[in-house]
Coordinates of C-alpha atoms in Angstrom, one line a residue:
Chain A
M17 CA 80.4 141.7 144.8
M18 CA 80.9 145.4 144.1
A19 CA 84.3 146.2 142.5
T20 CA 86.6 147.8 145.0
I21 CA 87.1 151.5 144.6
R22 CA 90.6 152.8 144.9
E23 CA 91.7 155.8 142.9
S24 CA 93.8 159.0 142.9
L25 CA 92.8 162.5 141.9
I26 CA 95.2 165.3 141.3
V27 CA 94.6 168.6 143.0
Q28 CA 96.5 171.3 141.2
Q29 CA 94.0 174.1 140.6
E30 CA 90.8 175.4 142.1
R31 CA 88.5 173.5 139.7
D32 CA 90.0 170.3 141.0
L33 CA 88.4 170.9 144.4
V34 CA 85.0 170.7 142.7
V35 CA 86.1 167.4 141.0
C36 CA 87.2 165.9 144.3
R37 CA 84.0 167.0 146.1
N38 CA 81.8 165.5 143.3
R39 CA 83.7 162.2 143.1
V40 CA 83.5 161.8 146.9
K41 CA 79.8 162.5 146.7
E42 CA 79.4 159.9 143.9
V43 CA 81.2 157.2 145.9
A44 CA 79.3 158.1 149.1
V45 CA 76.0 157.7 147.3
K46 CA 77.2 154.4 145.8
I47 CA 77.9 152.8 149.1
G48 CA 74.7 154.1 150.6
M49 CA 76.1 156.7 153.0
G50 CA 73.3 158.9 154.6
I51 CA 72.9 162.5 153.5
V52 CA 74.3 164.0 156.7
N53 CA 77.4 161.9 156.8
Q54 CA 77.8 162.6 153.0
T55 CA 77.6 166.3 153.6
K56 CA 80.1 166.1 156.5
L57 CA 82.6 164.1 154.5
I58 CA 82.3 166.3 151.3
T59 CA 82.8 169.4 153.5
A60 CA 85.9 167.9 155.1
T61 CA 87.2 167.0 151.7
S62 CA 86.8 170.5 150.5
E63 CA 88.6 172.0 153.5
I64 CA 91.6 169.6 153.3
A65 CA 91.9 169.7 149.6
R66 CA 91.8 173.6 149.6
N67 CA 94.5 173.6 152.4
M68 CA 96.6 171.3 150.3
L69 CA 96.2 173.6 147.3
I70 CA 96.8 176.9 149.1
Y71 CA 99.5 175.9 151.6
G72 CA 100.9 172.7 150.1
G73 CA 101.1 173.8 146.5
G74 CA 98.7 171.1 145.4
G75 CA 99.0 167.3 145.7
V76 CA 97.1 164.1 145.4
M77 CA 93.8 162.8 146.9
R78 CA 93.6 159.0 147.2
L79 CA 90.2 157.7 147.7
E80 CA 89.4 154.2 148.9
V81 CA 86.3 152.4 150.0
I82 CA 87.3 150.3 153.0
T83 CA 85.6 147.7 155.2
R84 CA 86.5 146.9 158.8
G85 CA 84.3 144.1 160.3
K86 CA 80.8 145.0 159.4
Q87 CA 81.5 148.7 158.8
E88 CA 82.0 150.2 155.4
G89 CA 83.4 153.6 154.8
I90 CA 85.5 156.0 152.7
Q91 CA 89.1 156.7 153.4
L92 CA 90.7 159.8 151.9
V93 CA 94.4 160.5 152.0
F94 CA 95.7 163.9 151.0
E95 CA 99.4 164.1 150.2
D96 CA 101.4 167.1 149.2
K97 CA 105.1 167.8 148.9
G98 CA 104.8 171.4 150.1
P99 CA 106.7 173.2 152.9
G100 CA 105.0 171.2 155.6
I101 CA 103.4 172.5 158.8
A102 CA 105.8 174.0 161.4
D103 CA 103.5 173.5 164.4
I104 CA 100.8 171.0 164.0
Q105 CA 99.3 171.6 167.4
K106 CA 98.8 175.2 166.5
A107 CA 97.5 174.4 163.1
M108 CA 94.8 172.2 164.8
Q109 CA 93.5 175.1 166.9
D110 CA 90.3 176.8 165.8
G111 CA 90.9 180.1 164.1
F112 CA 94.7 179.7 163.6
T113 CA 95.8 180.6 160.1
T114 CA 98.9 181.8 158.4
G115 CA 97.1 182.7 155.2
R116 CA 93.8 184.0 153.7
T117 CA 91.6 181.2 155.1
L118 CA 89.5 181.3 158.3
G119 CA 91.6 178.8 160.3
M120 CA 88.6 176.4 160.5
G121 CA 89.8 173.9 157.9
L122 CA 91.9 171.4 159.9
P123 CA 90.1 171.5 163.3
G124 CA 86.7 171.7 161.5
A125 CA 87.4 168.7 159.2
K126 CA 88.6 166.7 162.2
R127 CA 85.2 167.2 163.9
L128 CA 83.3 166.1 160.7
V129 CA 84.9 162.6 160.3
N130 CA 85.4 159.5 162.4
E131 CA 89.2 159.2 162.1
F132 CA 91.6 162.0 161.3
T133 CA 95.4 161.8 161.3
I134 CA 97.9 164.4 160.1
Q135 CA 101.6 163.9 159.6
S136 CA 103.9 166.7 158.4
T137 CA 107.6 167.0 157.9
F138 CA 108.9 170.5 157.8
G139 CA 110.3 171.1 154.3
K140 CA 109.0 167.8 153.0
G141 CA 105.2 167.8 152.9
T142 CA 102.0 167.0 154.7
T143 CA 99.7 164.0 154.7
V144 CA 96.2 164.1 156.0
K145 CA 94.1 161.0 156.4
L146 CA 90.3 161.1 156.8
L147 CA 88.0 158.2 157.4
K148 CA 84.2 158.4 157.5
W149 CA 82.0 155.3 158.2
K150 CA 78.8 154.9 156.2
N151 CA 76.8 154.9 159.4
G152 CA 79.3 156.6 161.7
Chain B
M7 CA 83.9 183.8 132.3
E8 CA 81.2 182.0 134.2
K9 CA 79.0 184.2 136.4
I10 CA 76.2 183.7 138.8
P11 CA 73.2 185.9 137.6
I12 CA 71.9 188.6 140.0
L13 CA 68.2 189.4 139.4
K14 CA 66.6 192.7 140.5
M15 CA 63.2 192.2 142.0
G16 CA 61.7 195.6 143.1
K17 CA 63.8 196.9 145.9
F18 CA 65.7 193.6 146.3
L19 CA 68.3 191.6 144.6
L20 CA 67.9 187.8 144.1
V21 CA 70.7 185.4 143.7
T22 CA 70.1 181.7 143.1
I23 CA 73.2 179.6 143.2
Q24 CA 72.6 176.6 140.9
V25 CA 76.1 175.6 140.0
D26 CA 79.1 174.1 141.8
L27 CA 80.5 177.1 143.7
Y28 CA 84.3 177.1 143.2
D29 CA 86.3 179.7 145.0
R30 CA 86.9 182.1 142.1
L31 CA 83.2 182.1 141.2
A32 CA 82.3 182.9 144.8
L33 CA 84.7 185.8 144.9
T34 CA 83.3 187.1 141.6
L35 CA 79.7 186.9 143.1
E36 CA 80.9 188.9 146.1
E37 CA 82.2 191.7 143.9
D38 CA 79.3 191.7 141.5
L39 CA 76.7 191.8 144.3
I40 CA 78.3 194.8 146.1
E41 CA 78.5 196.6 142.8
M42 CA 74.8 195.9 142.1
V43 CA 73.8 197.0 145.6
F44 CA 75.6 200.3 144.8
K45 CA 74.2 200.7 141.3
T46 CA 70.6 199.9 142.1
G47 CA 70.3 201.2 145.7
S48 CA 68.7 197.9 146.7
K49 CA 67.8 197.5 150.3
G50 CA 68.0 193.8 150.5
V51 CA 69.9 190.8 149.1
L52 CA 68.3 187.3 149.0
I53 CA 70.7 184.5 148.4
D54 CA 69.1 181.1 147.6
I55 CA 71.5 178.2 148.5
S56 CA 69.0 175.4 148.2
A57 CA 70.9 173.8 145.4
L58 CA 74.2 173.8 147.3
S59 CA 75.1 170.4 148.7
I60 CA 77.8 171.8 151.0
V61 CA 78.9 175.1 152.4
D62 CA 82.5 175.0 153.5
S63 CA 84.5 177.6 155.5
F64 CA 85.5 179.5 152.3
M65 CA 81.9 179.8 151.1
G66 CA 80.9 180.6 154.6
K67 CA 83.4 183.4 154.7
I68 CA 82.1 184.8 151.4
I69 CA 78.5 184.7 152.6
G70 CA 79.6 186.6 155.8
N71 CA 81.6 189.1 153.7
I72 CA 78.5 189.8 151.5
A73 CA 76.3 190.3 154.5
G74 CA 78.9 192.6 156.1
M75 CA 79.5 194.7 153.0
S76 CA 75.8 195.0 152.2
S77 CA 75.2 196.2 155.7
I78 CA 77.7 199.0 155.3
M79 CA 75.9 199.9 152.0
D80 CA 72.6 200.0 153.9
A81 CA 71.2 196.7 152.6
E82 CA 70.3 193.5 154.4
T83 CA 71.3 190.0 153.4
V84 CA 69.1 187.0 153.9
V85 CA 70.3 183.5 153.1
V86 CA 67.5 181.1 152.2
G87 CA 66.9 177.4 151.5
M88 CA 69.8 175.9 153.4
Q89 CA 69.6 172.1 153.4
P90 CA 69.3 170.5 156.9
A91 CA 72.5 168.5 156.4
V92 CA 74.4 171.6 155.4
A93 CA 73.2 173.4 158.6
I94 CA 74.3 170.4 160.8
T95 CA 77.7 170.3 159.1
L96 CA 78.2 174.1 159.4
I97 CA 77.7 174.0 163.1
E98 CA 80.1 171.1 163.6
L99 CA 82.6 172.7 161.3
G100 CA 82.5 175.7 163.7
L101 CA 81.0 178.2 161.4
P102 CA 77.7 179.5 162.9
L103 CA 77.3 182.2 160.2
S104 CA 76.6 184.7 162.9
G105 CA 75.4 188.1 161.7
V106 CA 73.8 186.6 158.6
H107 CA 70.0 186.5 158.5
T108 CA 68.5 183.2 157.4
A109 CA 65.0 182.1 156.3
L110 CA 63.6 178.7 155.3
N111 CA 62.7 179.6 151.7
I112 CA 62.5 182.6 149.3
E113 CA 59.0 183.5 150.3
K114 CA 59.9 183.7 154.0
G115 CA 63.1 185.5 153.2
M116 CA 61.3 188.1 151.1
A117 CA 58.8 188.6 153.9
L118 CA 61.6 189.1 156.4
L119 CA 63.3 191.7 154.2
Q120 CA 59.9 193.5 153.7
S121 CA 59.2 193.6 157.4
R122 CA 62.7 194.9 158.2
M123 CA 62.3 197.6 155.5
K124 CA 58.9 198.6 157.0
A125 CA 60.4 198.8 160.4
D126 CA 63.1 201.1 159.0
L127 CA 60.5 203.3 157.4
D128 CA 58.5 203.5 160.7
D129 CA 61.7 204.5 162.5
D130 CA 62.3 207.3 160.0
E131 CA 58.8 208.6 160.4
N132 CA 59.2 208.6 164.2
D133 CA 62.4 210.5 163.8
G134 CA 60.5 213.1 161.8
D135 CA 58.1 213.7 164.6
D136 CA 60.8 214.6 167.1

């Protein structure tokens, strides 16, 4: 049986985005995820990790290979202790931004994965969870 | 500092992105390209992204910026070699790269730039006749 993959990567500077993207790609290839799903997941990773860096002041990405029934996939949890998001509904709208990004990150990333949850406490931090099935 | 090389090929500039494109590197490329368009008077910019496994919203914004700035400087930008999976992802992400010319490969991109330059020249000649 393949050893379970469960690890954490620190996102503290721009270069870490590349490290996160590459690690997600490696794991996706390892579990046999197709190229389109891989590309979608890596792109979503890049969006959320960048948001965490720019708006959350950096944080941690937890990567885990999970199975549910016959399905296998990758779960990514991005956690920062930044200022939090004042209005999540607004932040999930296409084109809404408070900074120098395009405002496509959160809503775009949501469209690219199978499961997406976001929790944010104003003043305490934000947690975004992504799940992409191998064949999903 | 790491830089992406910009090659001059006749009237055009050619950029082949072969490394992981982190944000600072993309911004540097944007500045360098515009500077090169100004210095060389190039009429076209070809950006080969065939080695890029993803294009996210930040890289998409940079590509759009390069096309917009080049256009103001009287040069056209063609993005070539996009992987099919990248194209699918870009559309779902919500980033259609409108306003950016694309072609399947460098050869076709070069042909596109040449035909557009020729069209421009014909226009100029017609203007002269009036």
